[in-house]
């Protein structure tokens, strides 16, 4: 029976209850995502943003024109792909925490039948820590064509062929991302726990975190689509089988909100990992590139106002997801798409508009002011053949936001003649000082706006 713990059961905070600055930041991020989904023909996406132990906001998006099997919702299950690795790392570290494994002992102690051809200059053995941080020198994948035919073999076949593969680097010398290394960790979990990998993860990680929808094999899942340049063609369903410890979980943004919140909480209410162990996971022990490192199951990236984001993406044929946690902001974002899509910019936009708003409110309180009530009718999305802008309220001002141009806001200054004037001029490149007129139809609704001589029509 699943155990439901009060600090992990997240409640969705209604937008109407948010501080005004946070509500405005969420709206700008929503505008940005709405634009991305349409411009990139994304069939379906789901997003959640967490602050401490609450869901600030969640929403699903989609394009009905692409005819997905079912429209995406926040409960839709997506493949986690590489985002399975932090779960496998948690299982390994729980066993380490319990004294059942040693991170710096050669893996041959736990798996005597493990064999791989050594890198020529050294005979240094591989340790569990090196597998966790991708410094084992192991190849990225097993010797099977599963990325081409989506036919992932059983683990016994993968294990048998490892002996025919060779290390790419001497262990402990170079960072190289390895799905195969995490597949091996799945086997080591079984040997150290005397349980099947799936059973151990279910009992010791998923159930305590109340992730009741997260599983390795599911019937109802998001229908996958190829990349946009390939025409968003449907990709048939597949299972990762022997690579499941690296790539195999399915989840949704609701369950992943609980996972993210767990790494934002100061204590461990569900007795999975002690706080020092969680810090070990999210401490950068390897430098990959400037402002980018890797811990034990997570990557670490320097972000907005010097915050360090604890992250992991998960891209698979037909899907993409991303988890980013900012302990400094006490916020996290989970993004899932049923197509192949580069999601790092989405995380950065969530941080720019939402994390920063939360940070400001936590530090200085909510100083944002509402706009005059009769300006509310001007808010919305406006488009023409070439352009798209959003008119929104931000800190007592009416602003223009063009999502694809530097992500900056133009303030609309009210004029005595009832029109507005653009203050900065980021929109369309150079519109500073231009007059903005909103046309109100007979029904009292705005149907278009005019910036200088450019007409944009409101999208309802």
GROMACS .gro file of C-alpha atoms in nm:
model
  460
    1UNK     CA    1   0.000   0.000   0.000
    2UNK     CA    2   0.131   0.344  -0.086
    3UNK     CA    3   0.221   0.570   0.203
    4UNK     CA    4   0.104   0.928   0.161
    5UNK     CA    5   0.317   1.184   0.341
    6UNK     CA    6   0.184   1.535   0.408
    7UNK     CA    7   0.498   1.721   0.302
    8UNK     CA    8   0.511   1.542  -0.032
    9UNK     CA    9   0.143   1.574  -0.121
   10UNK     CA   10   0.161   1.903  -0.306
   11UNK     CA   11  -0.133   2.138  -0.327
   12UNK     CA   12  -0.187   2.356  -0.633
   13UNK     CA   13  -0.185   2.721  -0.531
   14UNK     CA   14  -0.448   2.910  -0.728
   15UNK     CA   15  -0.323   3.197  -0.941
   16UNK     CA   16  -0.573   3.432  -0.775
   17UNK     CA   17  -0.399   3.370  -0.441
   18UNK     CA   18  -0.051   3.444  -0.574
   19UNK     CA   19   0.135   3.764  -0.497
   20UNK     CA   20   0.078   3.995  -0.793
   21UNK     CA   21   0.443   3.995  -0.905
   22UNK     CA   22   0.447   3.613  -0.915
   23UNK     CA   23   0.114   3.604  -1.097
   24UNK     CA   24   0.254   3.843  -1.358
   25UNK     CA   25   0.570   3.635  -1.397
   26UNK     CA   26   0.366   3.318  -1.447
   27UNK     CA   27   0.157   3.493  -1.713
   28UNK     CA   28   0.467   3.605  -1.906
   29UNK     CA   29   0.610   3.253  -1.895
   30UNK     CA   30   0.275   3.113  -2.009
   31UNK     CA   31   0.280   3.359  -2.300
   32UNK     CA   32   0.630   3.247  -2.396
   33UNK     CA   33   0.536   2.877  -2.389
   34UNK     CA   34   0.214   2.941  -2.583
   35UNK     CA   35   0.420   3.105  -2.857
   36UNK     CA   36   0.677   2.823  -2.861
   37UNK     CA   37   0.414   2.550  -2.883
   38UNK     CA   38   0.253   2.713  -3.185
   39UNK     CA   39   0.570   2.821  -3.366
   40UNK     CA   40   0.741   2.483  -3.322
   41UNK     CA   41   0.428   2.276  -3.388
   42UNK     CA   42   0.458   2.091  -3.059
   43UNK     CA   43   0.184   1.826  -3.038
   44UNK     CA   44   0.157   1.824  -2.660
   45UNK     CA   45   0.335   1.955  -2.353
   46UNK     CA   46   0.279   1.974  -1.978
   47UNK     CA   47   0.456   2.201  -1.731
   48UNK     CA   48   0.454   2.249  -1.354
   49UNK     CA   49   0.636   2.502  -1.138
   50UNK     CA   50   0.696   2.421  -0.772
   51UNK     CA   51   0.780   2.652  -0.483
   52UNK     CA   52   0.891   2.468  -0.170
   53UNK     CA   53   0.609   2.219  -0.103
   54UNK     CA   54   0.344   2.374  -0.328
   55UNK     CA   55   0.266   2.369  -0.698
   56UNK     CA   56   0.258   2.735  -0.799
   57UNK     CA   57   0.116   2.660  -1.140
   58UNK     CA   58   0.063   2.377  -1.387
   59UNK     CA   59  -0.074   2.367  -1.738
   60UNK     CA   60  -0.097   2.147  -2.048
   61UNK     CA   61  -0.059   2.266  -2.407
   62UNK     CA   62  -0.113   2.114  -2.748
   63UNK     CA   63  -0.188   2.143  -3.117
   64UNK     CA   64  -0.510   1.972  -3.219
   65UNK     CA   65  -0.409   2.010  -3.584
   66UNK     CA   66  -0.138   1.745  -3.536
   67UNK     CA   67  -0.404   1.498  -3.419
   68UNK     CA   68  -0.236   1.337  -3.120
   69UNK     CA   69  -0.411   1.028  -2.990
   70UNK     CA   70  -0.526   1.223  -2.684
   71UNK     CA   71  -0.465   1.586  -2.584
   72UNK     CA   72  -0.195   1.630  -2.322
   73UNK     CA   73  -0.297   1.698  -1.962
   74UNK     CA   74  -0.094   1.746  -1.646
   75UNK     CA   75  -0.171   1.380  -1.567
   76UNK     CA   76  -0.041   1.252  -1.904
   77UNK     CA   77   0.250   1.009  -1.871
   78UNK     CA   78   0.564   1.091  -2.069
   79UNK     CA   79   0.890   0.893  -2.098
   80UNK     CA   80   1.150   1.035  -1.861
   81UNK     CA   81   1.437   0.900  -2.067
   82UNK     CA   82   1.765   1.015  -1.912
   83UNK     CA   83   1.576   1.172  -1.623
   84UNK     CA   84   1.549   0.815  -1.492
   85UNK     CA   85   1.914   0.843  -1.386
   86UNK     CA   86   1.856   1.055  -1.072
   87UNK     CA   87   1.614   0.786  -0.950
   88UNK     CA   88   1.873   0.515  -1.008
   89UNK     CA   89   2.132   0.731  -0.833
   90UNK     CA   90   1.895   0.771  -0.535
   91UNK     CA   91   1.860   0.394  -0.510
   92UNK     CA   92   2.238   0.348  -0.517
   93UNK     CA   93   2.291   0.616  -0.251
   94UNK     CA   94   2.022   0.468  -0.029
   95UNK     CA   95   2.211   0.137  -0.035
   96UNK     CA   96   2.534   0.326   0.038
   97UNK     CA   97   2.362   0.513   0.321
   98UNK     CA   98   2.260   0.176   0.468
   99UNK     CA   99   2.617   0.044   0.445
  100UNK     CA  100   2.537  -0.217   0.179
  101UNK     CA  101   2.778  -0.078  -0.083
  102UNK     CA  102   3.090   0.136  -0.090
  103UNK     CA  103   3.101   0.407  -0.357
  104UNK     CA  104   3.478   0.383  -0.405
  105UNK     CA  105   3.514   0.007  -0.416
  106UNK     CA  106   3.569  -0.155  -0.759
  107UNK     CA  107   3.241  -0.282  -0.898
  108UNK     CA  108   3.394  -0.629  -0.941
  109UNK     CA  109   3.345  -0.678  -0.568
  110UNK     CA  110   2.967  -0.676  -0.622
  111UNK     CA  111   2.961  -0.820  -0.974
  112UNK     CA  112   3.253  -1.062  -1.018
  113UNK     CA  113   3.135  -1.154  -1.368
  114UNK     CA  114   3.156  -0.794  -1.496
  115UNK     CA  115   3.415  -0.771  -1.774
  116UNK     CA  116   3.502  -0.495  -2.019
  117UNK     CA  117   3.817  -0.443  -2.224
  118UNK     CA  118   4.049  -0.200  -2.049
  119UNK     CA  119   4.169   0.127  -2.188
  120UNK     CA  120   4.522   0.046  -2.302
  121UNK     CA  121   4.741   0.261  -2.073
  122UNK     CA  122   4.580   0.156  -1.744
  123UNK     CA  123   4.433  -0.132  -1.549
  124UNK     CA  124   4.254   0.091  -1.300
  125UNK     CA  125   3.918  -0.063  -1.200
  126UNK     CA  126   3.578   0.113  -1.225
  127UNK     CA  127   3.405   0.226  -0.907
  128UNK     CA  128   3.038   0.290  -0.833
  129UNK     CA  129   3.107   0.660  -0.779
  130UNK     CA  130   3.258   0.681  -1.128
  131UNK     CA  131   2.949   0.518  -1.279
  132UNK     CA  132   2.727   0.768  -1.094
  133UNK     CA  133   2.923   1.072  -1.212
  134UNK     CA  134   2.994   0.945  -1.566
  135UNK     CA  135   3.371   0.919  -1.522
  136UNK     CA  136   3.396   0.541  -1.558
  137UNK     CA  137   3.524   0.569  -1.916
  138UNK     CA  138   3.249   0.335  -2.033
  139UNK     CA  139   3.090   0.377  -2.380
  140UNK     CA  140   2.767   0.570  -2.403
  141UNK     CA  141   2.565   0.268  -2.516
  142UNK     CA  142   2.560  -0.108  -2.547
  143UNK     CA  143   2.648  -0.272  -2.878
  144UNK     CA  144   2.296  -0.278  -3.016
  145UNK     CA  145   2.121  -0.060  -3.275
  146UNK     CA  146   1.833   0.036  -3.046
  147UNK     CA  147   1.849   0.406  -3.134
  148UNK     CA  148   1.780   0.309  -3.496
  149UNK     CA  149   1.521   0.034  -3.463
  150UNK     CA  150   1.388   0.109  -3.110
  151UNK     CA  151   1.435  -0.259  -3.025
  152UNK     CA  152   1.596  -0.244  -2.682
  153UNK     CA  153   1.733  -0.585  -2.576
  154UNK     CA  154   1.691  -0.758  -2.243
  155UNK     CA  155   1.959  -0.679  -1.987
  156UNK     CA  156   2.109  -1.031  -1.999
  157UNK     CA  157   2.205  -0.970  -2.363
  158UNK     CA  158   2.354  -0.631  -2.280
  159UNK     CA  159   2.551  -0.774  -1.986
  160UNK     CA  160   2.684  -1.056  -2.204
  161UNK     CA  161   2.812  -0.817  -2.472
  162UNK     CA  162   2.985  -0.574  -2.238
  163UNK     CA  163   3.287  -0.804  -2.239
  164UNK     CA  164   3.328  -0.730  -2.611
  165UNK     CA  165   3.327  -0.353  -2.559
  166UNK     CA  166   3.619  -0.133  -2.461
  167UNK     CA  167   3.659   0.160  -2.226
  168UNK     CA  168   3.679   0.496  -2.405
  169UNK     CA  169   3.893   0.657  -2.131
  170UNK     CA  170   4.080   0.534  -1.825
  171UNK     CA  171   3.838   0.527  -1.528
  172UNK     CA  172   3.833   0.845  -1.322
  173UNK     CA  173   4.004   1.067  -1.581
  174UNK     CA  174   3.737   1.211  -1.814
  175UNK     CA  175   3.367   1.290  -1.801
  176UNK     CA  176   3.169   1.095  -2.063
  177UNK     CA  177   2.794   1.052  -2.041
  178UNK     CA  178   2.706   0.682  -2.036
  179UNK     CA  179   2.362   0.522  -2.054
  180UNK     CA  180   2.540   0.188  -2.033
  181UNK     CA  181   2.704   0.284  -1.705
  182UNK     CA  182   2.365   0.348  -1.545
  183UNK     CA  183   2.228   0.022  -1.687
  184UNK     CA  184   2.514  -0.149  -1.501
  185UNK     CA  185   2.417   0.042  -1.184
  186UNK     CA  186   2.072  -0.114  -1.214
  187UNK     CA  187   2.234  -0.458  -1.197
  188UNK     CA  188   2.451  -0.356  -0.901
  189UNK     CA  189   2.137  -0.242  -0.715
  190UNK     CA  190   1.992  -0.591  -0.765
  191UNK     CA  191   2.306  -0.763  -0.642
  192UNK     CA  192   2.340  -0.541  -0.333
  193UNK     CA  193   1.970  -0.550  -0.237
  194UNK     CA  194   1.874  -0.905  -0.343
  195UNK     CA  195   1.571  -0.752  -0.516
  196UNK     CA  196   1.477  -0.683  -0.874
  197UNK     CA  197   1.577  -0.329  -0.972
  198UNK     CA  198   1.217  -0.229  -1.051
  199UNK     CA  199   1.089  -0.369  -0.719
  200UNK     CA  200   1.361  -0.196  -0.520
  201UNK     CA  201   1.296   0.141  -0.682
  202UNK     CA  202   0.920   0.105  -0.638
  203UNK     CA  203   0.938   0.018  -0.268
  204UNK     CA  204   1.223   0.244  -0.162
  205UNK     CA  205   1.187   0.555  -0.382
  206UNK     CA  206   0.854   0.584  -0.564
  207UNK     CA  207   0.618   0.470  -0.286
  208UNK     CA  208   0.770   0.687  -0.011
  209UNK     CA  209   0.751   0.991  -0.242
  210UNK     CA  210   0.386   0.906  -0.324
  211UNK     CA  211   0.467   0.893  -0.696
  212UNK     CA  212   0.173   0.667  -0.766
  213UNK     CA  213   0.159   0.720  -1.143
  214UNK     CA  214   0.532   0.673  -1.210
  215UNK     CA  215   0.627   0.331  -1.349
  216UNK     CA  216   0.854   0.146  -1.590
  217UNK     CA  217   0.578   0.006  -1.808
  218UNK     CA  218   0.249   0.184  -1.874
  219UNK     CA  219  -0.037   0.130  -2.114
  220UNK     CA  220  -0.158   0.489  -2.150
  221UNK     CA  221   0.120   0.728  -2.247
  222UNK     CA  222   0.175   1.033  -2.461
  223UNK     CA  223   0.194   0.956  -2.831
  224UNK     CA  224   0.543   1.041  -2.954
  225UNK     CA  225   0.636   1.259  -3.252
  226UNK     CA  226   0.960   1.321  -3.440
  227UNK     CA  227   1.149   1.651  -3.453
  228UNK     CA  228   0.990   1.946  -3.631
  229UNK     CA  229   1.224   1.938  -3.931
  230UNK     CA  230   1.111   1.580  -3.996
  231UNK     CA  231   0.748   1.683  -4.011
  232UNK     CA  232   0.634   1.573  -3.663
  233UNK     CA  233   0.565   1.216  -3.771
  234UNK     CA  234   0.429   0.968  -3.516
  235UNK     CA  235   0.683   0.739  -3.348
  236UNK     CA  236   0.553   0.397  -3.241
  237UNK     CA  237   0.560   0.298  -2.874
  238UNK     CA  238   0.861   0.105  -2.745
  239UNK     CA  239   1.008  -0.021  -2.416
  240UNK     CA  240   1.367   0.032  -2.302
  241UNK     CA  241   1.393  -0.316  -2.144
  242UNK     CA  242   1.757  -0.376  -2.043
  243UNK     CA  243   1.837  -0.004  -2.046
  244UNK     CA  244   1.556   0.078  -1.804
  245UNK     CA  245   1.785   0.187  -1.517
  246UNK     CA  246   1.918   0.459  -1.747
  247UNK     CA  247   1.616   0.544  -1.960
  248UNK     CA  248   1.304   0.353  -1.859
  249UNK     CA  249   1.070   0.547  -1.628
  250UNK     CA  250   0.739   0.711  -1.725
  251UNK     CA  251   0.592   0.991  -1.517
  252UNK     CA  252   0.385   1.310  -1.531
  253UNK     CA  253   0.437   1.666  -1.407
  254UNK     CA  254   0.217   1.599  -1.105
  255UNK     CA  255   0.435   1.315  -0.976
  256UNK     CA  256   0.755   1.493  -1.075
  257UNK     CA  257   0.643   1.795  -0.872
  258UNK     CA  258   0.664   1.571  -0.564
  259UNK     CA  259   1.011   1.457  -0.669
  260UNK     CA  260   1.128   1.817  -0.720
  261UNK     CA  261   0.981   1.929  -0.388
  262UNK     CA  262   1.169   1.653  -0.209
  263UNK     CA  263   1.497   1.817  -0.311
  264UNK     CA  264   1.374   2.158  -0.193
  265UNK     CA  265   1.268   2.046   0.154
  266UNK     CA  266   1.529   2.091   0.429
  267UNK     CA  267   1.442   1.761   0.597
  268UNK     CA  268   1.359   1.411   0.480
  269UNK     CA  269   1.000   1.344   0.591
  270UNK     CA  270   0.978   1.012   0.406
  271UNK     CA  271   1.308   0.855   0.518
  272UNK     CA  272   1.459   0.796   0.176
  273UNK     CA  273   1.784   0.992   0.178
  274UNK     CA  274   1.932   1.188   0.464
  275UNK     CA  275   2.003   1.556   0.397
  276UNK     CA  276   2.382   1.504   0.364
  277UNK     CA  277   2.320   1.230   0.108
  278UNK     CA  278   2.089   1.454  -0.096
  279UNK     CA  279   2.354   1.725  -0.087
  280UNK     CA  280   2.608   1.472  -0.211
  281UNK     CA  281   2.388   1.402  -0.513
  282UNK     CA  282   2.358   1.769  -0.597
  283UNK     CA  283   2.716   1.877  -0.527
  284UNK     CA  284   2.923   1.938  -0.838
  285UNK     CA  285   3.216   1.698  -0.822
  286UNK     CA  286   3.309   1.709  -1.192
  287UNK     CA  287   3.352   2.015  -1.414
  288UNK     CA  288   3.212   1.955  -1.762
  289UNK     CA  289   3.232   2.309  -1.901
  290UNK     CA  290   3.234   2.665  -1.763
  291UNK     CA  291   2.932   2.703  -1.533
  292UNK     CA  292   2.840   2.335  -1.581
  293UNK     CA  293   2.924   2.043  -1.357
  294UNK     CA  294   2.797   1.700  -1.258
  295UNK     CA  295   2.731   1.544  -0.919
  296UNK     CA  296   2.597   1.194  -0.852
  297UNK     CA  297   2.294   1.167  -1.077
  298UNK     CA  298   2.237   1.538  -1.142
  299UNK     CA  299   2.404   1.805  -1.351
  300UNK     CA  300   2.469   2.147  -1.195
  301UNK     CA  301   2.438   2.468  -1.396
  302UNK     CA  302   2.492   2.830  -1.300
  303UNK     CA  303   2.175   3.029  -1.364
  304UNK     CA  304   1.998   3.355  -1.288
  305UNK     CA  305   2.145   3.577  -1.009
  306UNK     CA  306   2.420   3.316  -0.952
  307UNK     CA  307   2.176   3.044  -0.851
  308UNK     CA  308   2.293   2.688  -0.913
  309UNK     CA  309   2.030   2.476  -1.089
  310UNK     CA  310   2.017   2.105  -1.007
  311UNK     CA  311   1.902   1.953  -1.335
  312UNK     CA  312   1.858   1.661  -1.565
  313UNK     CA  313   1.709   1.641  -1.915
  314UNK     CA  314   1.555   1.334  -2.071
  315UNK     CA  315   1.534   1.317  -2.449
  316UNK     CA  316   1.411   1.005  -2.626
  317UNK     CA  317   1.278   0.930  -2.975
  318UNK     CA  318   0.937   1.100  -2.966
  319UNK     CA  319   0.970   1.283  -2.636
  320UNK     CA  320   1.165   1.531  -2.427
  321UNK     CA  321   1.153   1.634  -2.063
  322UNK     CA  322   1.353   1.851  -1.826
  323UNK     CA  323   1.373   1.897  -1.451
  324UNK     CA  324   1.546   2.202  -1.304
  325UNK     CA  325   1.562   2.277  -0.930
  326UNK     CA  326   1.689   2.606  -0.787
  327UNK     CA  327   1.754   2.575  -0.411
  328UNK     CA  328   1.839   2.946  -0.392
  329UNK     CA  329   1.496   3.040  -0.528
  330UNK     CA  330   1.330   2.738  -0.360
  331UNK     CA  331   1.167   2.674  -0.699
  332UNK     CA  332   1.164   2.399  -0.961
  333UNK     CA  333   1.020   2.355  -1.308
  334UNK     CA  334   0.921   2.031  -1.481
  335UNK     CA  335   0.866   2.034  -1.857
  336UNK     CA  336   0.744   1.740  -2.066
  337UNK     CA  337   0.678   1.722  -2.441
  338UNK     CA  338   0.561   1.438  -2.662
  339UNK     CA  339   0.812   1.530  -2.931
  340UNK     CA  340   1.185   1.579  -2.964
  341UNK     CA  341   1.253   1.935  -2.853
  342UNK     CA  342   1.544   2.131  -2.703
  343UNK     CA  343   1.408   2.239  -2.364
  344UNK     CA  344   1.692   2.423  -2.192
  345UNK     CA  345   1.561   2.764  -2.313
  346UNK     CA  346   1.222   2.680  -2.159
  347UNK     CA  347   1.390   2.632  -1.822
  348UNK     CA  348   1.571   2.964  -1.860
  349UNK     CA  349   1.243   3.143  -1.933
  350UNK     CA  350   1.078   2.987  -1.627
  351UNK     CA  351   1.370   3.113  -1.422
  352UNK     CA  352   1.363   3.458  -1.584
  353UNK     CA  353   0.997   3.525  -1.517
  354UNK     CA  354   0.883   3.296  -1.234
  355UNK     CA  355   1.188   3.204  -1.025
  356UNK     CA  356   1.302   3.566  -1.026
  357UNK     CA  357   0.956   3.686  -0.921
  358UNK     CA  358   0.946   3.438  -0.632
  359UNK     CA  359   1.298   3.538  -0.530
  360UNK     CA  360   1.203   3.907  -0.529
  361UNK     CA  361   0.884   3.851  -0.329
  362UNK     CA  362   1.063   3.631  -0.075
  363UNK     CA  363   1.338   3.891  -0.036
  364UNK     CA  364   1.146   4.220  -0.046
  365UNK     CA  365   0.777   4.134  -0.035
  366UNK     CA  366   0.523   4.189  -0.313
  367UNK     CA  367   0.563   4.552  -0.419
  368UNK     CA  368   0.384   4.508  -0.750
  369UNK     CA  369   0.084   4.730  -0.821
  370UNK     CA  370  -0.230   4.642  -1.019
  371UNK     CA  371  -0.312   4.819  -1.343
  372UNK     CA  372  -0.629   5.032  -1.368
  373UNK     CA  373  -0.931   4.806  -1.410
  374UNK     CA  374  -1.034   4.963  -1.742
  375UNK     CA  375  -0.699   4.858  -1.891
  376UNK     CA  376  -0.770   4.487  -1.839
  377UNK     CA  377  -0.955   4.468  -2.170
  378UNK     CA  378  -0.632   4.547  -2.356
  379UNK     CA  379  -0.452   4.238  -2.226
  380UNK     CA  380  -0.409   3.941  -2.458
  381UNK     CA  381  -0.231   3.800  -2.761
  382UNK     CA  382  -0.213   4.001  -3.084
  383UNK     CA  383  -0.094   3.872  -3.422
  384UNK     CA  384  -0.055   3.949  -3.787
  385UNK     CA  385   0.116   3.764  -4.070
  386UNK     CA  386   0.467   3.850  -3.950
  387UNK     CA  387   0.447   3.942  -3.583
  388UNK     CA  388   0.314   3.832  -3.249
  389UNK     CA  389   0.302   4.028  -2.925
  390UNK     CA  390   0.135   3.993  -2.588
  391UNK     CA  391  -0.008   4.283  -2.391
  392UNK     CA  392   0.013   4.214  -2.020
  393UNK     CA  393   0.004   4.382  -1.679
  394UNK     CA  394   0.334   4.407  -1.494
  395UNK     CA  395   0.393   4.606  -1.176
  396UNK     CA  396   0.121   4.863  -1.235
  397UNK     CA  397   0.207   4.909  -1.600
  398UNK     CA  398   0.069   4.785  -1.928
  399UNK     CA  399   0.355   4.619  -2.117
  400UNK     CA  400   0.427   4.474  -2.460
  401UNK     CA  401   0.605   4.140  -2.471
  402UNK     CA  402   0.742   3.990  -2.792
  403UNK     CA  403   0.860   3.642  -2.686
  404UNK     CA  404   1.121   3.601  -2.958
  405UNK     CA  405   1.296   3.936  -2.921
  406UNK     CA  406   1.538   3.951  -2.629
  407UNK     CA  407   1.258   3.867  -2.386
  408UNK     CA  408   1.232   4.226  -2.268
  409UNK     CA  409   0.926   4.429  -2.183
  410UNK     CA  410   0.814   4.755  -2.342
  411UNK     CA  411   0.621   4.984  -2.109
  412UNK     CA  412   0.311   5.146  -2.257
  413UNK     CA  413   0.280   5.499  -2.119
  414UNK     CA  414  -0.073   5.637  -2.107
  415UNK     CA  415  -0.126   5.961  -2.298
  416UNK     CA  416  -0.386   6.238  -2.237
  417UNK     CA  417  -0.551   6.160  -2.571
  418UNK     CA  418  -0.639   5.806  -2.454
  419UNK     CA  419  -0.366   5.634  -2.653
  420UNK     CA  420  -0.043   5.480  -2.529
  421UNK     CA  421   0.318   5.538  -2.626
  422UNK     CA  422   0.600   5.283  -2.625
  423UNK     CA  423   0.871   5.380  -2.380
  424UNK     CA  424   1.174   5.156  -2.451
  425UNK     CA  425   1.125   5.019  -2.803
  426UNK     CA  426   1.240   4.657  -2.790
  427UNK     CA  427   0.931   4.529  -2.975
  428UNK     CA  428   0.999   4.473  -3.348
  429UNK     CA  429   1.350   4.609  -3.293
  430UNK     CA  430   1.292   4.986  -3.287
  431UNK     CA  431   0.951   5.118  -3.186
  432UNK     CA  432   1.048   5.351  -2.903
  433UNK     CA  433   0.819   5.652  -2.893
  434UNK     CA  434   0.564   5.499  -3.131
  435UNK     CA  435   0.196   5.547  -3.055
  436UNK     CA  436  -0.018   5.244  -2.965
  437UNK     CA  437  -0.393   5.249  -3.026
  438UNK     CA  438  -0.641   4.981  -2.920
  439UNK     CA  439  -0.962   4.952  -3.119
  440UNK     CA  440  -1.269   4.866  -2.911
  441UNK     CA  441  -1.553   4.698  -3.103
  442UNK     CA  442  -1.926   4.753  -3.043
  443UNK     CA  443  -1.938   4.462  -2.797
  444UNK     CA  444  -1.684   4.640  -2.578
  445UNK     CA  445  -1.401   4.401  -2.660
  446UNK     CA  446  -1.070   4.500  -2.819
  447UNK     CA  447  -1.039   4.343  -3.163
  448UNK     CA  448  -0.708   4.488  -3.280
  449UNK     CA  449  -0.421   4.717  -3.187
  450UNK     CA  450  -0.209   4.949  -3.396
  451UNK     CA  451   0.162   5.016  -3.330
  452UNK     CA  452   0.258   5.314  -3.548
  453UNK     CA  453   0.129   5.176  -3.883
  454UNK     CA  454   0.140   4.806  -3.790
  455UNK     CA  455  -0.195   4.636  -3.725
  456UNK     CA  456  -0.213   4.330  -3.499
  457UNK     CA  457  -0.539   4.145  -3.439
  458UNK     CA  458  -0.639   4.000  -3.106
  459UNK     CA  459  -0.640   3.622  -3.084
  460UNK     CA  460  -0.942   3.498  -2.890
   0.00000   0.00000   0.00000
